[in-house]
Amino acid sequence: KELASKQQLEFYWRQTWDKNSTHDMFTHVMPFYSYDVPHTCGPDPSICCQYDFARLHGSGVASLGNNVGKCPWNKPPQRITSDNIR
């Protein structure tokens, strides 16, 4: 909210090694609630959550508090196997 209120969502990103600013990259920060997959991939977070493969059981996702690996919309991702693709 801070960057959005000050209209500073766009800026030039400079790497620390680029002393001459020859590789600056124009950057735009999207003002999303959160930057995980469900909140950034599209208009329906419940669909996006199904493609958040970091939430698969045993993936090592440990930063989701009590909902480790769980999709808040109860539509968890499925492992891709030869049986569920066409």
PDB file of C-alpha atoms in Angstrom:
ATOM      1  CA  LYS A   1       0.000   0.000   0.000  1.00  0.00           C
ATOM      2  CA  GLU A   2       2.904   2.301   0.724  1.00  0.00           C
ATOM      3  CA  LEU A   3       4.337   2.160  -2.800  1.00  0.00           C
ATOM      4  CA  ALA A   4       0.897   2.395  -4.409  1.00  0.00           C
ATOM      5  CA  SER A   5      -0.126   5.421  -2.353  1.00  0.00           C
ATOM      6  CA  LYS A   6       3.075   7.215  -3.386  1.00  0.00           C
ATOM      7  CA  GLN A   7       2.740   6.034  -7.003  1.00  0.00           C
ATOM      8  CA  GLN A   8       6.135   4.308  -6.829  1.00  0.00           C
ATOM      9  CA  LEU A   9       5.168   0.920  -8.240  1.00  0.00           C
ATOM     10  CA  GLU A  10       7.413   1.526 -11.260  1.00  0.00           C
ATOM     11  CA  PHE A  11      11.155   1.937 -10.941  1.00  0.00           C
ATOM     12  CA  TYR A  12      14.475   0.968 -12.502  1.00  0.00           C
ATOM     13  CA  TRP A  13      16.083  -2.102 -10.944  1.00  0.00           C
ATOM     14  CA  ARG A  14      19.856  -1.979 -10.846  1.00  0.00           C
ATOM     15  CA  GLN A  15      22.078  -4.920  -9.961  1.00  0.00           C
ATOM     16  CA  THR A  16      24.786  -4.239  -7.406  1.00  0.00           C
ATOM     17  CA  TRP A  17      27.450  -5.275  -9.923  1.00  0.00           C
ATOM     18  CA  ASP A  18      26.229  -2.810 -12.564  1.00  0.00           C
ATOM     19  CA  LYS A  19      28.218   0.271 -11.601  1.00  0.00           C
ATOM     20  CA  ASN A  20      27.609   2.001 -14.961  1.00  0.00           C
ATOM     21  CA  SER A  21      23.826   1.413 -14.949  1.00  0.00           C
ATOM     22  CA  THR A  22      24.058  -0.209 -18.378  1.00  0.00           C
ATOM     23  CA  HIS A  23      21.745  -3.094 -17.449  1.00  0.00           C
ATOM     24  CA  ASP A  24      19.000  -1.263 -15.529  1.00  0.00           C
ATOM     25  CA  MET A  25      15.638  -2.963 -15.946  1.00  0.00           C
ATOM     26  CA  PHE A  26      12.328  -1.118 -15.864  1.00  0.00           C
ATOM     27  CA  THR A  27      10.224  -2.844 -13.205  1.00  0.00           C
ATOM     28  CA  HIS A  28       6.580  -2.677 -12.188  1.00  0.00           C
ATOM     29  CA  VAL A  29       5.399  -4.068  -8.863  1.00  0.00           C
ATOM     30  CA  MET A  30       1.849  -5.342  -9.033  1.00  0.00           C
ATOM     31  CA  PRO A  31      -0.220  -4.159  -6.046  1.00  0.00           C
ATOM     32  CA  PHE A  32      -1.432  -7.596  -4.986  1.00  0.00           C
ATOM     33  CA  TYR A  33      -2.475  -8.698  -1.534  1.00  0.00           C
ATOM     34  CA  SER A  34       0.201 -11.359  -1.558  1.00  0.00           C
ATOM     35  CA  TYR A  35       2.777 -12.589  -4.054  1.00  0.00           C
ATOM     36  CA  ASP A  36       2.076 -16.304  -3.851  1.00  0.00           C
ATOM     37  CA  VAL A  37       0.607 -18.191  -6.808  1.00  0.00           C
ATOM     38  CA  PRO A  38      -3.114 -17.970  -5.890  1.00  0.00           C
ATOM     39  CA  HIS A  39      -2.999 -14.195  -5.575  1.00  0.00           C
ATOM     40  CA  THR A  40      -1.011 -13.402  -8.704  1.00  0.00           C
ATOM     41  CA  CYS A  41      -1.797 -15.843 -11.520  1.00  0.00           C
ATOM     42  CA  GLY A  42      -5.282 -14.689 -12.469  1.00  0.00           C
ATOM     43  CA  PRO A  43      -8.694 -13.444 -11.426  1.00  0.00           C
ATOM     44  CA  ASP A  44      -9.800 -16.637  -9.630  1.00  0.00           C
ATOM     45  CA  PRO A  45      -7.426 -17.639  -6.794  1.00  0.00           C
ATOM     46  CA  SER A  46      -9.159 -21.002  -6.330  1.00  0.00           C
ATOM     47  CA  ILE A  47      -8.146 -22.034  -9.864  1.00  0.00           C
ATOM     48  CA  CYS A  48      -4.644 -20.645  -9.459  1.00  0.00           C
ATOM     49  CA  CYS A  49      -4.188 -22.630  -6.252  1.00  0.00           C
ATOM     50  CA  GLN A  50      -4.580 -25.848  -8.245  1.00  0.00           C
ATOM     51  CA  TYR A  51      -1.401 -24.928 -10.139  1.00  0.00           C
ATOM     52  CA  ASP A  52       0.632 -23.976  -7.069  1.00  0.00           C
ATOM     53  CA  PHE A  53       2.795 -27.083  -7.062  1.00  0.00           C
ATOM     54  CA  ALA A  54       4.838 -25.806  -4.113  1.00  0.00           C
ATOM     55  CA  ARG A  55       1.810 -26.772  -2.011  1.00  0.00           C
ATOM     56  CA  LEU A  56       2.060 -30.457  -2.916  1.00  0.00           C
ATOM     57  CA  HIS A  57       2.579 -32.758   0.053  1.00  0.00           C
ATOM     58  CA  GLY A  58       6.277 -33.151   0.751  1.00  0.00           C
ATOM     59  CA  SER A  59       7.307 -30.124  -1.297  1.00  0.00           C
ATOM     60  CA  GLY A  60       8.990 -28.431   1.650  1.00  0.00           C
ATOM     61  CA  VAL A  61       6.622 -25.463   1.885  1.00  0.00           C
ATOM     62  CA  ALA A  62       7.042 -24.374   5.467  1.00  0.00           C
ATOM     63  CA  SER A  63       6.053 -20.724   5.476  1.00  0.00           C
ATOM     64  CA  LEU A  64       2.291 -21.135   5.319  1.00  0.00           C
ATOM     65  CA  GLY A  65       1.665 -21.393   9.072  1.00  0.00           C
ATOM     66  CA  ASN A  66      -1.008 -23.898  10.066  1.00  0.00           C
ATOM     67  CA  ASN A  67      -2.080 -24.327   6.454  1.00  0.00           C
ATOM     68  CA  VAL A  68       1.152 -25.936   5.301  1.00  0.00           C
ATOM     69  CA  GLY A  69       0.502 -27.219   1.824  1.00  0.00           C
ATOM     70  CA  LYS A  70      -3.242 -26.506   1.975  1.00  0.00           C
ATOM     71  CA  CYS A  71      -5.079 -24.367  -0.508  1.00  0.00           C
ATOM     72  CA  PRO A  72      -7.434 -21.940   1.280  1.00  0.00           C
ATOM     73  CA  TRP A  73     -10.118 -22.718  -1.327  1.00  0.00           C
ATOM     74  CA  ASN A  74      -9.918 -26.492  -0.728  1.00  0.00           C
ATOM     75  CA  LYS A  75      -8.774 -27.189  -4.290  1.00  0.00           C
ATOM     76  CA  PRO A  76      -5.285 -28.603  -3.784  1.00  0.00           C
ATOM     77  CA  PRO A  77      -2.885 -29.224  -6.663  1.00  0.00           C
ATOM     78  CA  GLN A  78      -2.513 -32.760  -7.979  1.00  0.00           C
ATOM     79  CA  ARG A  79       0.748 -34.422  -8.861  1.00  0.00           C
ATOM     80  CA  ILE A  80       1.193 -34.665 -12.614  1.00  0.00           C
ATOM     81  CA  THR A  81       1.380 -38.282 -13.720  1.00  0.00           C
ATOM     82  CA  SER A  82       0.979 -40.100 -17.011  1.00  0.00           C
ATOM     83  CA  ASP A  83      -2.529 -41.055 -15.845  1.00  0.00           C
ATOM     84  CA  ASN A  84      -3.869 -37.506 -15.511  1.00  0.00           C
ATOM     85  CA  ILE A  85      -2.534 -35.785 -18.624  1.00  0.00           C
ATOM     86  CA  ARG A  86      -3.637 -36.062 -22.239  1.00  0.00           C
TER      87      ARG A  86
END
